[in-house]
Coordinates of C-alpha atoms in Angstrom, one line a residue:
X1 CA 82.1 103.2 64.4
X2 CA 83.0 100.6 67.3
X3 CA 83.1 97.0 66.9
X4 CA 79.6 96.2 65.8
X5 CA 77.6 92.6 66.1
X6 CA 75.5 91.2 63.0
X7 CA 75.1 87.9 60.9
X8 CA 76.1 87.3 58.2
X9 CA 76.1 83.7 55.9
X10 CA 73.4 80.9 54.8
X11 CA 73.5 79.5 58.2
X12 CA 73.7 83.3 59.7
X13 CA 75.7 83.0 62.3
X14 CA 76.7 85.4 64.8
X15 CA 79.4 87.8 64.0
X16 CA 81.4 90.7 65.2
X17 CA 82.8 93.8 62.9
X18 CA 85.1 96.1 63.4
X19 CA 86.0 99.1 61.4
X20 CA 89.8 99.7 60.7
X21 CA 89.6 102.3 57.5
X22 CA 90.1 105.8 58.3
X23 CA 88.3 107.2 60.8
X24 CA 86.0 109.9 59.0
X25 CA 85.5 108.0 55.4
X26 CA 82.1 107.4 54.9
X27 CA 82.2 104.1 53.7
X28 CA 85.2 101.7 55.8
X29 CA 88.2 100.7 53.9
X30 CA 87.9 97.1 55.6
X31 CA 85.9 95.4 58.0
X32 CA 86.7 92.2 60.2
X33 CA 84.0 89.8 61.4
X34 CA 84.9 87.1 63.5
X35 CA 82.8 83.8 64.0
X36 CA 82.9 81.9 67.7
X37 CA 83.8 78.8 65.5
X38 CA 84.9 77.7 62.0
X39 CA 85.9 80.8 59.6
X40 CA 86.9 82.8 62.9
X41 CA 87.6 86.0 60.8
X42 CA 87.8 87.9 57.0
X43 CA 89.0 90.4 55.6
X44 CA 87.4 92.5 53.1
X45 CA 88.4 95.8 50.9
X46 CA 86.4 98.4 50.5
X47 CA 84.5 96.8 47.3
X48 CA 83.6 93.4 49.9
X49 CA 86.5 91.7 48.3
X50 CA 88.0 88.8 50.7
X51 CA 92.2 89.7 50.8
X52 CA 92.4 87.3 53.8
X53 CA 91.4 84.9 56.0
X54 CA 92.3 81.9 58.7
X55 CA 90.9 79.1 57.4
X56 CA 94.2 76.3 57.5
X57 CA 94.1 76.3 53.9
X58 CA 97.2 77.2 51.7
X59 CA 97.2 80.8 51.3
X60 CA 98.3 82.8 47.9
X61 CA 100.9 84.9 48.3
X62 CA 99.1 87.7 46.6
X63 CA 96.0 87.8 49.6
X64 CA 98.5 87.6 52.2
X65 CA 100.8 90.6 50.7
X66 CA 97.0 92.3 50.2
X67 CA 96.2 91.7 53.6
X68 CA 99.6 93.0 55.0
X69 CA 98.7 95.8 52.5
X70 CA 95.4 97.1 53.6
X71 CA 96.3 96.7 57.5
X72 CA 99.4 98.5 57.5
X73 CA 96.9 101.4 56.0
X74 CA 94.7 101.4 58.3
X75 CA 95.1 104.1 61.5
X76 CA 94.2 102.2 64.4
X77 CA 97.2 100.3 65.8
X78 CA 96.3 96.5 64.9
X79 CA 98.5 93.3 66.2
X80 CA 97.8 89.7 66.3
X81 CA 98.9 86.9 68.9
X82 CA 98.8 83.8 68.8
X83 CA 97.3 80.6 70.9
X84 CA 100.9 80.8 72.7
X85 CA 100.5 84.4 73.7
X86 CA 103.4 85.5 71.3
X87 CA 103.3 88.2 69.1
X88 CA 103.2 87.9 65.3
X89 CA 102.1 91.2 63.8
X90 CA 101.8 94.7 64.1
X91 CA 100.8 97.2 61.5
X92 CA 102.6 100.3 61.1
X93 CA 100.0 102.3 63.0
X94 CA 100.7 100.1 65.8
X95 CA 104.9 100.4 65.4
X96 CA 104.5 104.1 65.6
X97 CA 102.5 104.1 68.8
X98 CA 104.5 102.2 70.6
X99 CA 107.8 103.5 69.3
X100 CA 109.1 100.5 68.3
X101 CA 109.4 98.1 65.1
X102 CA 106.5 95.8 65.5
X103 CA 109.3 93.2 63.8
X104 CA 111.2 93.2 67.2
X105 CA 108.5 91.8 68.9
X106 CA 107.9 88.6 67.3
X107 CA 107.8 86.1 69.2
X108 CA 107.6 87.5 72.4
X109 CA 105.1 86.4 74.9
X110 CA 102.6 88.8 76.0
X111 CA 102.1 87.8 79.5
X112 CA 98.8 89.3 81.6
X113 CA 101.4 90.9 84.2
X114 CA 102.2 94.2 85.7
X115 CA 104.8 92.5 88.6
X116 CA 107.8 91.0 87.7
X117 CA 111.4 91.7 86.4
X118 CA 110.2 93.4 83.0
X119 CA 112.4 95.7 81.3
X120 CA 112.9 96.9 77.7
X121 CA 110.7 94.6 75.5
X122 CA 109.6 92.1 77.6
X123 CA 108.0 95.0 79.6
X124 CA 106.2 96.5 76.4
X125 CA 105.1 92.9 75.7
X126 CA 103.1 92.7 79.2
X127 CA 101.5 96.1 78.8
X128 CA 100.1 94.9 75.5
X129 CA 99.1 91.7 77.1
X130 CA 95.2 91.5 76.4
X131 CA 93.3 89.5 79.3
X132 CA 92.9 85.9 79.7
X133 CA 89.7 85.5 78.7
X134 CA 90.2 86.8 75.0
X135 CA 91.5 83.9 73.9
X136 CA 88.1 81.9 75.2
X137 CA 85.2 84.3 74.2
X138 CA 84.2 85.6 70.8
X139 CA 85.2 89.1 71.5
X140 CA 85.5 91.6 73.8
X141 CA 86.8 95.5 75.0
X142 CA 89.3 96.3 77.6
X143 CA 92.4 97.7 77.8
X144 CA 95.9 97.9 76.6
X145 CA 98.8 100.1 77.2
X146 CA 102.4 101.6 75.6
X147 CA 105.5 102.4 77.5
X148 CA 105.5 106.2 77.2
X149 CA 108.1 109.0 78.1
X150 CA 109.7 108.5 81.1
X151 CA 108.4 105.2 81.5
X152 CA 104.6 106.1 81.9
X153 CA 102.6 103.5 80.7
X154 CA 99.2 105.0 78.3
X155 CA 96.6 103.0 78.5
X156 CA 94.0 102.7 75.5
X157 CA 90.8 101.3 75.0
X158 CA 91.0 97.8 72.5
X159 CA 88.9 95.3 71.1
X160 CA 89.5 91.7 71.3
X161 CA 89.0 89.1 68.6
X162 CA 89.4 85.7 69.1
X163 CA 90.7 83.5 66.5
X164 CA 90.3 80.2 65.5
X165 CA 90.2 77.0 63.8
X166 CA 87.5 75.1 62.2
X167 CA 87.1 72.7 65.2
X168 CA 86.8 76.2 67.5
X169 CA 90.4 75.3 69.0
X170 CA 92.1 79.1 69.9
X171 CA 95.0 80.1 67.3
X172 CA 95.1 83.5 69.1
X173 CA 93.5 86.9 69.6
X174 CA 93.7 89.8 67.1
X175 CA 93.6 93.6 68.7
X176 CA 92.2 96.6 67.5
X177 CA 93.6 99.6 69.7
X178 CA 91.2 102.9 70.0
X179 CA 92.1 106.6 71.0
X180 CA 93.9 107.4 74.3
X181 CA 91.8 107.7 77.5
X182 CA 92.5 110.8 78.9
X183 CA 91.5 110.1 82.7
X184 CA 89.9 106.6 84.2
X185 CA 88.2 107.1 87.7
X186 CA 89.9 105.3 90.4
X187 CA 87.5 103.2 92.1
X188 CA 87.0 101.2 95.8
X189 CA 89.6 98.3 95.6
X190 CA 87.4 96.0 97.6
X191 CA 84.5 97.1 95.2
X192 CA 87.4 97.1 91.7
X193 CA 87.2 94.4 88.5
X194 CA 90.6 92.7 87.7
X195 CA 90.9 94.5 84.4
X196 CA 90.6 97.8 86.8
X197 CA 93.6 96.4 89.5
X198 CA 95.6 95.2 86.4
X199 CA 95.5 99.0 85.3
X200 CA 95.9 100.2 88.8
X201 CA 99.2 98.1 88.9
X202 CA 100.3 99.4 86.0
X203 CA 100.2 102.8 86.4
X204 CA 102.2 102.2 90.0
X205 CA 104.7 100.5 88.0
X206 CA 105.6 103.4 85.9
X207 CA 105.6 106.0 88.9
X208 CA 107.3 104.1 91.3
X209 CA 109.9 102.6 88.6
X210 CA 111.2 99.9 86.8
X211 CA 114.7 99.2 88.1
X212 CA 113.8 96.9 91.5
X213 CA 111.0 94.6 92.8
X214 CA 108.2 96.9 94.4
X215 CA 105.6 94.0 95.4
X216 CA 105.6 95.0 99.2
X217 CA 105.3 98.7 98.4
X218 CA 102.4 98.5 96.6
X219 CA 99.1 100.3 97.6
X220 CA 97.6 103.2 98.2
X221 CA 96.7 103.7 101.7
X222 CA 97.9 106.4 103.7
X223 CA 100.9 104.6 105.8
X224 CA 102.1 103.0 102.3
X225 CA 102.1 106.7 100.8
X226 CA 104.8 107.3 103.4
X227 CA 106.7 104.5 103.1
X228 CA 107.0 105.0 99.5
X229 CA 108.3 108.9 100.2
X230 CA 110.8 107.8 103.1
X231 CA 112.1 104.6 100.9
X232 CA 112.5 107.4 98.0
X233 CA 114.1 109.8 100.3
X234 CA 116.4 107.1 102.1
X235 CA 117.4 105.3 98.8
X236 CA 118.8 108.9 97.5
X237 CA 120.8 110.3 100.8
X238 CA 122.1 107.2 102.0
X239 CA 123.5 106.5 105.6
X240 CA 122.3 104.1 108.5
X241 CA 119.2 103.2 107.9
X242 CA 116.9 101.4 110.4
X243 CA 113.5 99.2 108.6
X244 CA 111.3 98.2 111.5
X245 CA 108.1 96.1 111.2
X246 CA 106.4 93.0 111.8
X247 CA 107.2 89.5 110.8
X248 CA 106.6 89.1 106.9
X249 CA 105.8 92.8 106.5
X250 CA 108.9 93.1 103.8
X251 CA 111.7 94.6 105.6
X252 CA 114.4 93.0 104.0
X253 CA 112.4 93.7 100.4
X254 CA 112.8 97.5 101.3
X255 CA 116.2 97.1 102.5
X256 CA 117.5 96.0 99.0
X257 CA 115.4 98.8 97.4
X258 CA 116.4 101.5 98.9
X259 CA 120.2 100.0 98.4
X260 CA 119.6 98.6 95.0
X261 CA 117.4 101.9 94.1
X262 CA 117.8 104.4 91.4
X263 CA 120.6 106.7 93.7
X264 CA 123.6 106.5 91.6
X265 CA 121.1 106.7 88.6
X266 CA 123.2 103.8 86.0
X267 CA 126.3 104.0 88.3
X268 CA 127.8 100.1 89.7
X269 CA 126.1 99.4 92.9
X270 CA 128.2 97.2 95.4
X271 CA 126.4 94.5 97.0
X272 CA 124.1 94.4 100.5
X273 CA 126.2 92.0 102.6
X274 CA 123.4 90.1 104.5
X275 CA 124.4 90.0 108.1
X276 CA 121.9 88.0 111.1
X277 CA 122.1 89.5 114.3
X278 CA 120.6 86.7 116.2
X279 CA 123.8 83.8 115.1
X280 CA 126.5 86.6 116.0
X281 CA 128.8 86.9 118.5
X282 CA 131.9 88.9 119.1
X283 CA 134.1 87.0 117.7
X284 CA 132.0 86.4 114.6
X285 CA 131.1 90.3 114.0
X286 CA 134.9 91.0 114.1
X287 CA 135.7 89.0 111.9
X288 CA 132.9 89.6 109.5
X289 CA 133.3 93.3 109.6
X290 CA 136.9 93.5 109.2
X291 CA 136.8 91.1 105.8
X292 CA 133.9 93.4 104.3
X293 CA 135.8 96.6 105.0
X294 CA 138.7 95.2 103.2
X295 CA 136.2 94.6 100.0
X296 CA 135.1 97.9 100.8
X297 CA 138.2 99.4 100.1
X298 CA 138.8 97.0 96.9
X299 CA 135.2 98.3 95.2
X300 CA 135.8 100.4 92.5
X301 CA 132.5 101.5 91.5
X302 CA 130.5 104.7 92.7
X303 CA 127.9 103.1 95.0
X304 CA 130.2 101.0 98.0
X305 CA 128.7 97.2 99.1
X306 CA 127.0 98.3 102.3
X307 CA 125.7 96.0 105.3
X308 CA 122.3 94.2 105.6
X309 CA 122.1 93.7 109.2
X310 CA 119.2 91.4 110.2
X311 CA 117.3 91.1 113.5
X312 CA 119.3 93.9 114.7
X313 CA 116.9 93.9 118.1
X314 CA 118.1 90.4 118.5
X315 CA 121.9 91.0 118.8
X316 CA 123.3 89.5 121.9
X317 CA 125.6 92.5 124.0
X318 CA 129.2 91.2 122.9
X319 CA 128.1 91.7 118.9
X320 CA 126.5 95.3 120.2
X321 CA 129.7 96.0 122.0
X322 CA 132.2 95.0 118.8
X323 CA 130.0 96.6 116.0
X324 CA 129.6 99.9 118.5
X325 CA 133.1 99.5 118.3
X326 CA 133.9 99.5 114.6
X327 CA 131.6 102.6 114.3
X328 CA 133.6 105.4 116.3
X329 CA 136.9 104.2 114.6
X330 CA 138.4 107.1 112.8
X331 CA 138.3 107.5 109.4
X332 CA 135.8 104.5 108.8
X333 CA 132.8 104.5 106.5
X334 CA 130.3 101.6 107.8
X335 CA 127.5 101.5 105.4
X336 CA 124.7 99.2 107.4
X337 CA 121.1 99.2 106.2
X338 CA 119.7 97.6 110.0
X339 CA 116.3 95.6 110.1
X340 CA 114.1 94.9 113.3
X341 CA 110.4 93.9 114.8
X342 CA 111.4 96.2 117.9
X343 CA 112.4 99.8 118.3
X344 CA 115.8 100.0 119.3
X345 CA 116.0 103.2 121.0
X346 CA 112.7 101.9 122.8
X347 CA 114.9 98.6 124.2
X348 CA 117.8 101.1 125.1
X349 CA 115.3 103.1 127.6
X350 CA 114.5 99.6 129.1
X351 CA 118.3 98.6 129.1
X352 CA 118.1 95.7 126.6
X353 CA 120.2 97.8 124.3
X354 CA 123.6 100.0 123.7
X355 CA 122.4 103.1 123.9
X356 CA 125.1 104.5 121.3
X357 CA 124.5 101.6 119.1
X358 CA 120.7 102.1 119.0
X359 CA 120.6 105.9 118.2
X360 CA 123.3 105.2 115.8
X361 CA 121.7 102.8 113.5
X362 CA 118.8 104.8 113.7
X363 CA 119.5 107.9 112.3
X364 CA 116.8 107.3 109.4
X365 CA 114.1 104.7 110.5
X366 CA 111.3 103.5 108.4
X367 CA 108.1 101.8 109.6
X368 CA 106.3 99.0 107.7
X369 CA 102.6 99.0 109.1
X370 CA 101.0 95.2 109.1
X371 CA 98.6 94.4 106.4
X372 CA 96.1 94.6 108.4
X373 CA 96.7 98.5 108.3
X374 CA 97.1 99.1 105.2
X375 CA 92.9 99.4 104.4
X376 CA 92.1 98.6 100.7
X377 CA 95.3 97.8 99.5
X378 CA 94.8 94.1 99.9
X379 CA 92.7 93.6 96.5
X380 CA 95.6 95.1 94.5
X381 CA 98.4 93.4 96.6
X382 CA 96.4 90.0 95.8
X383 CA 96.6 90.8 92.1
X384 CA 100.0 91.4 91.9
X385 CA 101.0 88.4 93.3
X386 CA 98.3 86.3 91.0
X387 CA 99.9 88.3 88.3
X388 CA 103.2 87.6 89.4
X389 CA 102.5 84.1 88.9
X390 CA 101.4 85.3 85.8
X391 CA 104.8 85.7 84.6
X392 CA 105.8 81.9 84.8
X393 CA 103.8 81.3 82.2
X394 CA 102.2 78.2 82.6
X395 CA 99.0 79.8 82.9
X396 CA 96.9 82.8 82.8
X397 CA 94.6 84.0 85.3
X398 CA 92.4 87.6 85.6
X399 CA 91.8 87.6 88.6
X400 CA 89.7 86.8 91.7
X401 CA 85.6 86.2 92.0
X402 CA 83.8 88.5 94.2
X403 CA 83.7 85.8 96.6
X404 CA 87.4 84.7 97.1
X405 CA 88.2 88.6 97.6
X406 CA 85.7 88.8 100.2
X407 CA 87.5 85.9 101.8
X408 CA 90.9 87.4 102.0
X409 CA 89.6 90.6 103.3
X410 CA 87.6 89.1 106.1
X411 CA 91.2 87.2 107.0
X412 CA 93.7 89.0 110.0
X413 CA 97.2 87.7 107.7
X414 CA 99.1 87.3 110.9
X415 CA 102.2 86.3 108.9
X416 CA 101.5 90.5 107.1
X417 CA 102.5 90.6 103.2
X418 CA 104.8 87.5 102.7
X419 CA 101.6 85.2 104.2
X420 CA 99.3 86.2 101.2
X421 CA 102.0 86.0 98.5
X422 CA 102.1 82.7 99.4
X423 CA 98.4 82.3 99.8
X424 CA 98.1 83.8 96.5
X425 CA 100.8 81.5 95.1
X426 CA 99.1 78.1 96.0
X427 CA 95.8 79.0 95.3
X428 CA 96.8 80.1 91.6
X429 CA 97.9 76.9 91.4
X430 CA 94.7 74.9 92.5
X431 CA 92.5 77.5 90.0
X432 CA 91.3 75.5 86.9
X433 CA 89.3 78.1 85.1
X434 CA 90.8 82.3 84.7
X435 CA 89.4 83.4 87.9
X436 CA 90.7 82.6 91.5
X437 CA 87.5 80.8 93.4
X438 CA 87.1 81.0 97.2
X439 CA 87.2 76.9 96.6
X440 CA 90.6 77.7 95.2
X441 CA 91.9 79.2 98.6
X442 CA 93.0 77.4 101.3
X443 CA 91.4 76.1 104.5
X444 CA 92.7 78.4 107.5
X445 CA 90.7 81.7 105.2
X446 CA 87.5 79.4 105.3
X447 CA 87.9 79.0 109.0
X448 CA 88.6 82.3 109.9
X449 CA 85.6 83.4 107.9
X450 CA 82.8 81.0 109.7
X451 CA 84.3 82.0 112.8
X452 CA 83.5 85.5 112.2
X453 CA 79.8 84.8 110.5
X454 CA 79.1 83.2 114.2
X455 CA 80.4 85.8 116.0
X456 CA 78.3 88.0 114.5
X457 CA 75.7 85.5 114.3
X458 CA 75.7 85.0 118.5
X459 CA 76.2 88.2 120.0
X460 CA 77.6 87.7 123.3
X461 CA 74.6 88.7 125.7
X462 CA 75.4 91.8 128.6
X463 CA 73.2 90.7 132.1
X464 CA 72.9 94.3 133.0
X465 CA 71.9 93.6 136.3
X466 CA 75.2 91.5 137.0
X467 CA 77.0 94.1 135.3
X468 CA 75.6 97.0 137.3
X469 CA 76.2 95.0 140.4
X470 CA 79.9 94.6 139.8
X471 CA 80.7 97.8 139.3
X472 CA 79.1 99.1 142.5
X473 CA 80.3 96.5 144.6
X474 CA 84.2 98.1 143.1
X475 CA 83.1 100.9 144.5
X476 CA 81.8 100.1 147.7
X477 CA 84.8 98.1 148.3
X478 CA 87.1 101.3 147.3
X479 CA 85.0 103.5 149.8
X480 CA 85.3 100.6 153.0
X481 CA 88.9 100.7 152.4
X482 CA 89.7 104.3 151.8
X483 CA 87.2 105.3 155.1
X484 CA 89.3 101.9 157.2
X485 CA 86.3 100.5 157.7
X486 CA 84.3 103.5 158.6
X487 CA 80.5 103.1 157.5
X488 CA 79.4 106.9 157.9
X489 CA 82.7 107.9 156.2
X490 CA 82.2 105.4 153.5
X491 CA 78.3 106.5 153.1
X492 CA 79.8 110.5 152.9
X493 CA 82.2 109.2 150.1
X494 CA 79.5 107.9 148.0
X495 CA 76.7 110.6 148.8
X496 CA 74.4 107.9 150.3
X497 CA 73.0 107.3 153.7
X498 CA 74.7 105.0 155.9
X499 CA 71.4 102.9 156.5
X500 CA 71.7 102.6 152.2
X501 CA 75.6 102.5 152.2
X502 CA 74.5 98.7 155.1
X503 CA 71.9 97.7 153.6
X504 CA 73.8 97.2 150.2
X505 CA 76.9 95.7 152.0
X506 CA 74.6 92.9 153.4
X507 CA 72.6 92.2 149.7
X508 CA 76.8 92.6 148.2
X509 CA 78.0 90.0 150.3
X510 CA 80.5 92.3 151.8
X511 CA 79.5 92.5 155.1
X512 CA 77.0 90.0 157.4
X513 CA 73.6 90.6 158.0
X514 CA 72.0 92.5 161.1
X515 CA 71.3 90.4 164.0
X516 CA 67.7 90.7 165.8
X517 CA 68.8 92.4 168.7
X518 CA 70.9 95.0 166.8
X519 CA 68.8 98.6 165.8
X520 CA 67.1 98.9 162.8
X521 CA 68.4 102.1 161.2
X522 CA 65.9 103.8 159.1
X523 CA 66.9 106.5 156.2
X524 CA 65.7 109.9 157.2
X525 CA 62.7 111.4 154.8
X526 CA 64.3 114.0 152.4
X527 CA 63.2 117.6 153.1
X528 CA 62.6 118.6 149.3
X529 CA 60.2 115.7 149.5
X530 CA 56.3 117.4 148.9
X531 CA 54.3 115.5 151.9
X532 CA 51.5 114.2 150.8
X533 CA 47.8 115.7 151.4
X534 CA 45.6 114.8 154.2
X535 CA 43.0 112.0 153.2
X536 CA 39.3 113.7 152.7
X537 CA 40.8 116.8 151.2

């Protein structure tokens, strides 16, 4: 059986258990109940014996060695942290899951995160991370995960127990991990919990790798799904690379991946010279080329430095004419990863560009859409960065209320990805409880969102008749000129009468009306018309 609720005690106060004895005895080994407030958890044996507890009283040594005892028996994986988030036990159920001596752990936080530079054990620390709100609420289920082969993180269903003191103050959480789930349903981001992101981000951090930074390139939507593939592609073959996209959509963040990426697998990777296009001159690209291809030839490692080149659309035609240079000398290698807002083959059709230069650095190009592209990948983008903050560790946050995501979705992000990591970033830091709040978030999103509501509040009225009336005066105007001025030409034009074609010019405005002594034309009666019976009949 699950974690179970009951009460228990003269004043019978609420309690959870939860079964840690083997799984198909019929009476438990142990059981753990765990009070809101004073005694916040026991341990009994199988004959209801207590072999431990948290009150802050001196313990015997004899119950703790008991306790350690009838833990480390038990087959769930079981692990305790602390008010501080650090890790302070793990039975040996829970050292054989995760492959790892529970002992080399201690004292490691276990930080609510899935973004960051996490490697080794500060990585298995996050996975195992239980959410915020354990440490606040009685208990609860969720989630928690183990670094797997290959660096797959396997997630499994836990129970949360908080513990604490007499007073009610928090001295930490204790886990209870269940059996692997085989397959969790992947749900609507806009519609996802925060536990359900958390996971998401997760399991994209163990496919897309460890090694580098992927913030920008997380997501799911169709034009991320190719970026990923050509960033995977690019980071293995090498060569000129061109990253094109809008302001703040991350093109210097791919740039260092696909340098800094998993090529060379452990080999020593030279550094990405940043370069910016828009300061140089000839003088200046001479001089900065020929200095990195003498490191170049110094670098003794597998993977060469290589050039970032930045703004490469905004290079004025002495630094085109000096790097085009550099590029046909004989016998020189010219690694250049280029970045740019504008296509630079598109600028070389209009003569803004070096031909040469423009289809050479862009042999492989890559194109970052803008966020507002990129359809439901802005929930989990928004949690990594909260998680991201996350990582700091001065606090701990879940998430975002229903409200504050619809906030950022109904937002355009001019600045793209780099506008809502900051976003993210300030309004983590104005959130007092574990969820983000729309009040957390700042002003401009609140703005942008009335302005929508009255848009679609105030529907912008159509005046058909005006609108009908503009179009045909286009056209009559289009007939005049095309028959020079010819009515009966202009009437032919249109399939009207001429007496209709003038009588509409005058109502138009586009011609003055007919004087008194100047005919009245009248519009001939059409023949399919039936004419209409004699009166009496």
């Amino acid at each position: 059986m699950g974690p179970e609720a009951g009460r228990v005690g003269s004043r019978q106060r609420e309690v959870h258990f939860a079964k840690i004895g083997p799984p198909n005895s019929g009476v438990p080994r142990s059981v753990l109940p765990a009070w809101s407030r004073g005694l916040s958890w026991v341990v009994l044996d199988s004959r209801a014996s207590i072999v431990g507890y948290d009150r802050p009283v001196p313990r015997k040594i004899s119950i703790l060695k008991a306790l350690s005892k009838l833990l480390d028996a038990a087959p769930q994986p079981v692990y305790v942290l602390d008010g501080e988030h650090r890790f302070v036990y793990g039975n040996a159920a829970f050292s054989a899951w995760v492959g790892r001596n529970a002992e080399e752990l201690a004292g490691l936080k276990c930080l609510y995160s899935a973004s960051g530079e996490l490697t080794g054990a500060t990585e298995l620390a996050a996975a195992l991370a239980p959410p915020p709100e354990a440490f606040s609420q009685g208990s609860l289920e969720g989630r928690v995960a183990a670094i797997g082969e290959g660096g797959k993180l396997i997630s499994r269903p836990a129970w949360f127990g908080r513990l604490s003191e007499a007073d009610g103050e928090s001295t930490g959480v204790l886990i209870v991990v269940g059996a692997s789930i085989e397959h969790v349903e992947q749900q609507n981001p806009a519609e996802a919990s925060p536990a359900d992101l958390h996971q998401e981000l997760q399991s994209l951090r163990g496919e897309l790798g460890r090694r580098y930074h992927i913030g920008q390139l997380i997501g799911q939507s169709p034009p991320m799904r190719r970026v990923r593939e050509q960033v995977r592609v690019a980071s293995q073959v090498g060569g000129r690379i061109l990253v094109l996209g809008p302001e703040g959509s991350g093109r210097e963040l791919v740039a260092r991946i696909i340098h800094y990426g998993p090529r060379g697998g452990g080999a020593a990777v030279g550094p990405l010279v940043p370069v910016d296009g828009a300061l140089m001159d000839a003088e200046l690209m001479q001089s900065t080329l020929t200095a990195f291809l003498k490191r170049q030839k110094e670098w003794q490692g597998e993977r060469p430095p290589a050039i970032l080149l930045k703004d490469a659309d905004r290079l004025p035609a002495d630094a085109q004419q000096e790097i085009a240079g550099f590029l046909r000398l004989p016998g020189v290698e010219l690694p250049l990863i280029a970045t740019a807002t504008r296509s630079l083959s598109r600028l070389a059709k209009r003569g803004k560009f070096r031909r040469d230069l423009a289809y050479s650095l862009s042999t492989f190009t890559i194109q970052l859409p803008p966020l507002l592209e990129r359809e439901g990948d802005l929930p989990l983008l928004a949690q990594f960065f909260l998680e991201e903050f996350n990582t700091g560790g001065s606090k701990q946050l879940t998430g975002f209320s229903p409200e504050a995501v619809d906030l950022l979705l109904a937002y355009s992000w001019p600045g793209n990805v780099e506008e809502l990591a900051e976003t993210i970033r300030q309004a983590c830091g104005h959130a007092s409880g574990l969820l983000v709040q729309a009040t957390d978030l700042p002003a401009t999103l609140h703005h942008s969102a009335e302005k929508e509501a009255r848009s679609v509040a105030e529907p912008e009225r159509i005046d058909l008749d005006t609108y009908l009336a503009t179009i045909e005066t286009e056209l009559l105007r289009r007939a005049m000129a095309q028959s020079r001025g010819n009515k009966t030409k202009a009437a032919e034009l249109l399939g009207i009468h001429r007496a209709r074609l003038i009588r509409r010019l005058v109502q138009l405005g586009l011609a003055p009306a007919a004087s008194a002594e100047e005919p009245v034309v009248f519009e001939p009666v059409e023949e399919n018309v039936a004419k209409r019976p004699p009166e009496g009949n």
